[in-house]
mmCIF file with all atom_site columns, C-alpha atoms in Angstrom:
data_model
loop_
_atom_site.group_PDB
_atom_site.id
_atom_site.type_symbol
_atom_site.label_atom_id
_atom_site.label_alt_id
_atom_site.label_comp_id
_atom_site.label_asym_id
_atom_site.label_entity_id
_atom_site.label_seq_id
_atom_site.pdbx_PDB_ins_code
_atom_site.Cartn_x
_atom_site.Cartn_y
_atom_site.Cartn_z
_atom_site.occupancy
_atom_site.B_iso_or_equiv
_atom_site.pdbx_formal_charge
_atom_site.auth_seq_id
_atom_site.auth_comp_id
_atom_site.auth_asym_id
_atom_site.auth_atom_id
_atom_site.pdbx_PDB_model_num
ATOM 1  C CA . MET E 1 1  ? 80.384  30.565 -23.243 1.00 71.00 ? 1  MET E CA 1
ATOM 2  C CA . SER E 1 2  ? 83.702  31.677 -21.693 1.00 82.00 ? 2  SER E CA 1
ATOM 3  C CA . ASP E 1 3  ? 84.558  35.290 -21.087 1.00 87.00 ? 3  ASP E CA 1
ATOM 4  C CA . LEU E 1 4  ? 87.189  37.124 -19.410 1.00 88.00 ? 4  LEU E CA 1
ATOM 5  C CA . ALA E 1 5  ? 86.317  39.992 -16.915 1.00 90.00 ? 5  ALA E CA 1
ATOM 6  C CA . ARG E 1 6  ? 88.617  41.875 -14.643 1.00 90.00 ? 6  ARG E CA 1
ATOM 7  C CA . THR E 1 7  ? 86.614  44.963 -13.730 1.00 93.00 ? 7  THR E CA 1
ATOM 8  C CA . PRO E 1 8  ? 82.950  45.657 -12.674 1.00 94.00 ? 8  PRO E CA 1
ATOM 9  C CA . ARG E 1 9  ? 82.390  47.257 -16.008 1.00 95.00 ? 9  ARG E CA 1
ATOM 10 C CA . GLN E 1 10 ? 83.614  44.031 -17.991 1.00 95.00 ? 10 GLN E CA 1
ATOM 11 C CA . ILE E 1 11 ? 81.451  41.739 -15.679 1.00 95.00 ? 11 ILE E CA 1
ATOM 12 C CA . GLY E 1 12 ? 78.484  44.102 -16.405 1.00 96.00 ? 12 GLY E CA 1
ATOM 13 C CA . SER E 1 13 ? 79.150  43.737 -20.247 1.00 96.00 ? 13 SER E CA 1
ATOM 14 C CA . VAL E 1 14 ? 79.187  39.928 -20.060 1.00 96.00 ? 14 VAL E CA 1
ATOM 15 C CA . ILE E 1 15 ? 76.007  39.859 -18.156 1.00 97.00 ? 15 ILE E CA 1
ATOM 16 C CA . GLN E 1 16 ? 74.334  42.287 -20.625 1.00 98.00 ? 16 GLN E CA 1
ATOM 17 C CA . ARG E 1 17 ? 75.355  40.281 -23.496 1.00 97.00 ? 17 ARG E CA 1
ATOM 18 C CA . ALA E 1 18 ? 74.081  37.079 -21.977 1.00 97.00 ? 18 ALA E CA 1
ATOM 19 C CA . ARG E 1 19 ? 70.728  38.622 -21.028 1.00 98.00 ? 19 ARG E CA 1
ATOM 20 C CA . LYS E 1 20 ? 70.380  40.173 -24.647 1.00 98.00 ? 20 LYS E CA 1
ATOM 21 C CA . LYS E 1 21 ? 71.315  36.863 -26.181 1.00 97.00 ? 21 LYS E CA 1
ATOM 22 C CA . ARG E 1 22 ? 68.304  35.277 -24.229 1.00 97.00 ? 22 ARG E CA 1
ATOM 23 C CA . GLY E 1 23 ? 66.010  38.071 -25.469 1.00 98.00 ? 23 GLY E CA 1
ATOM 24 C CA . TRP E 1 24 ? 65.299  39.037 -21.879 1.00 98.00 ? 24 TRP E CA 1
ATOM 25 C CA . THR E 1 25 ? 64.599  42.605 -20.590 1.00 98.00 ? 25 THR E CA 1
ATOM 26 C CA . GLN E 1 26 ? 66.445  43.923 -17.334 1.00 98.00 ? 26 GLN E CA 1
ATOM 27 C CA . MET E 1 27 ? 63.071  43.321 -15.740 1.00 98.00 ? 27 MET E CA 1
ATOM 28 C CA . LYS E 1 28 ? 62.729  39.733 -16.616 1.00 98.00 ? 28 LYS E CA 1
ATOM 29 C CA . LEU E 1 29 ? 66.380  39.016 -15.502 1.00 98.00 ? 29 LEU E CA 1
ATOM 30 C CA . ALA E 1 30 ? 65.517  40.944 -12.175 1.00 98.00 ? 30 ALA E CA 1
ATOM 31 C CA . GLU E 1 31 ? 62.527  38.833 -11.627 1.00 98.00 ? 31 GLU E CA 1
ATOM 32 C CA . ARG E 1 32 ? 64.455  35.432 -12.265 1.00 98.00 ? 32 ARG E CA 1
ATOM 33 C CA . ALA E 1 33 ? 67.199  36.635 -10.044 1.00 98.00 ? 33 ALA E CA 1
ATOM 34 C CA . GLY E 1 34 ? 64.991  37.848 -7.230  1.00 98.00 ? 34 GLY E CA 1
ATOM 35 C CA . LEU E 1 35 ? 66.441  41.477 -7.558  1.00 98.00 ? 35 LEU E CA 1
ATOM 36 C CA . ARG E 1 36 ? 65.232  44.863 -8.555  1.00 98.00 ? 36 ARG E CA 1
ATOM 37 C CA . GLN E 1 37 ? 65.518  46.203 -12.247 1.00 98.00 ? 37 GLN E CA 1
ATOM 38 C CA . ALA E 1 38 ? 67.516  49.067 -10.862 1.00 97.00 ? 38 ALA E CA 1
ATOM 39 C CA . THR E 1 39 ? 70.111  46.499 -9.427  1.00 97.00 ? 39 THR E CA 1
ATOM 40 C CA . ILE E 1 40 ? 70.373  44.827 -12.779 1.00 98.00 ? 40 ILE E CA 1
ATOM 41 C CA . SER E 1 41 ? 71.134  48.224 -14.481 1.00 98.00 ? 41 SER E CA 1
ATOM 42 C CA . MET E 1 42 ? 73.649  49.076 -11.863 1.00 97.00 ? 42 MET E CA 1
ATOM 43 C CA . ILE E 1 43 ? 75.564  45.734 -12.495 1.00 98.00 ? 43 ILE E CA 1
ATOM 44 C CA . GLU E 1 44 ? 75.461  46.062 -16.124 1.00 97.00 ? 44 GLU E CA 1
ATOM 45 C CA . SER E 1 45 ? 76.765  49.509 -16.101 1.00 97.00 ? 45 SER E CA 1
ATOM 46 C CA . GLY E 1 46 ? 79.563  48.691 -13.696 1.00 94.00 ? 46 GLY E CA 1
ATOM 47 C CA . GLU E 1 47 ? 79.565  52.133 -12.376 1.00 89.00 ? 47 GLU E CA 1
ATOM 48 C CA . LYS E 1 48 ? 78.762  51.394 -8.741  1.00 90.00 ? 48 LYS E CA 1
ATOM 49 C CA . PRO E 1 49 ? 79.962  48.406 -6.733  1.00 89.00 ? 49 PRO E CA 1
ATOM 50 C CA . ALA E 1 50 ? 77.543  45.538 -6.574  1.00 94.00 ? 50 ALA E CA 1
ATOM 51 C CA . LYS E 1 51 ? 77.124  42.947 -3.850  1.00 96.00 ? 51 LYS E CA 1
ATOM 52 C CA . LEU E 1 52 ? 78.707  39.617 -4.640  1.00 96.00 ? 52 LEU E CA 1
ATOM 53 C CA . GLU E 1 53 ? 75.358  37.864 -3.688  1.00 97.00 ? 53 GLU E CA 1
ATOM 54 C CA . SER E 1 54 ? 73.598  40.082 -6.335  1.00 97.00 ? 54 SER E CA 1
ATOM 55 C CA . ILE E 1 55 ? 76.174  39.177 -9.087  1.00 97.00 ? 55 ILE E CA 1
ATOM 56 C CA . LEU E 1 56 ? 75.912  35.478 -8.131  1.00 98.00 ? 56 LEU E CA 1
ATOM 57 C CA . ALA E 1 57 ? 72.198  35.693 -8.280  1.00 98.00 ? 57 ALA E CA 1
ATOM 58 C CA . VAL E 1 58 ? 72.188  37.229 -11.717 1.00 98.00 ? 58 VAL E CA 1
ATOM 59 C CA . LEU E 1 59 ? 74.735  34.620 -12.986 1.00 97.00 ? 59 LEU E CA 1
ATOM 60 C CA . ALA E 1 60 ? 72.514  31.810 -11.646 1.00 98.00 ? 60 ALA E CA 1
ATOM 61 C CA . ALA E 1 61 ? 69.454  33.273 -13.289 1.00 98.00 ? 61 ALA E CA 1
ATOM 62 C CA . LEU E 1 62 ? 71.349  33.261 -16.590 1.00 98.00 ? 62 LEU E CA 1
ATOM 63 C CA . ASP E 1 63 ? 72.729  29.721 -15.944 1.00 97.00 ? 63 ASP E CA 1
ATOM 64 C CA . LEU E 1 64 ? 76.245  31.019 -15.708 1.00 96.00 ? 64 LEU E CA 1
ATOM 65 C CA . GLU E 1 65 ? 78.829  30.408 -13.106 1.00 94.00 ? 65 GLU E CA 1
ATOM 66 C CA . LEU E 1 66 ? 81.848  32.289 -11.765 1.00 93.00 ? 66 LEU E CA 1
ATOM 67 C CA . ARG E 1 67 ? 85.145  30.645 -12.198 1.00 91.00 ? 67 ARG E CA 1
ATOM 68 C CA . ILE E 1 68 ? 88.512  31.828 -10.508 1.00 90.00 ? 68 ILE E CA 1
ATOM 69 C CA . GLY E 1 69 ? 91.690  31.303 -12.284 1.00 89.00 ? 69 GLY E CA 1
ATOM 70 C CA . GLN E 1 70 ? 95.334  32.689 -12.600 1.00 89.00 ? 70 GLN E CA 1
ATOM 71 C CA . ARG E 1 71 ? 95.577  35.997 -14.029 1.00 85.00 ? 71 ARG E CA 1
ATOM 72 C CA . SER E 1 72 ? 96.991  36.020 -17.560 1.00 82.00 ? 72 SER E CA 1
ATOM 73 C CA . LYS E 1 73 ? 100.011 38.125 -18.417 1.00 77.00 ? 73 LYS E CA 1
ATOM 74 C CA . GLY E 1 74 ? 98.321  40.618 -20.787 1.00 64.00 ? 74 GLY E CA 1
ATOM 75 C CA . HIS E 1 75 ? 97.742  44.176 -19.964 1.00 60.00 ? 75 HIS E CA 1
ATOM 76 C CA . GLY E 1 76 ? 94.317  45.558 -18.904 1.00 56.00 ? 76 GLY E CA 1
ATOM 77 C CA . SER E 1 77 ? 94.243  47.543 -22.153 1.00 56.00 ? 77 SER E CA 1
ATOM 78 C CA . ASP E 1 78 ? 94.429  44.251 -23.988 1.00 56.00 ? 78 ASP E CA 1
ATOM 79 C CA . ILE E 1 79 ? 91.438  42.953 -22.307 1.00 52.00 ? 79 ILE E CA 1
ATOM 80 C CA . GLU E 1 80 ? 89.511  46.197 -22.948 1.00 56.00 ? 80 GLU E CA 1
ATOM 81 C CA . ALA E 1 81 ? 89.796  45.453 -26.626 1.00 59.00 ? 81 ALA E CA 1
ATOM 82 C CA . LEU E 1 82 ? 87.682  42.347 -26.125 1.00 54.00 ? 82 LEU E CA 1
ATOM 83 C CA . PHE E 1 83 ? 84.685  44.362 -24.988 1.00 51.00 ? 83 PHE E CA 1
#
């Protein structure tokens, strides 16, 4: 799985898709990540800032990792079309 995300909302969408692909509820992901269900909801909605530690815990629970790379030349609106 390789997804591009530049905004909190896009990160939340990637996490939500990965969770649903596994057939997990937000509660199950929260338990595996050691977080509250409300935190998972907040991360998936991307409406409020989430702590980096929380995002990393969620990614680890989903067996995903964060990679940093050069920003591509596309516009933000081009990226939005992916989600």
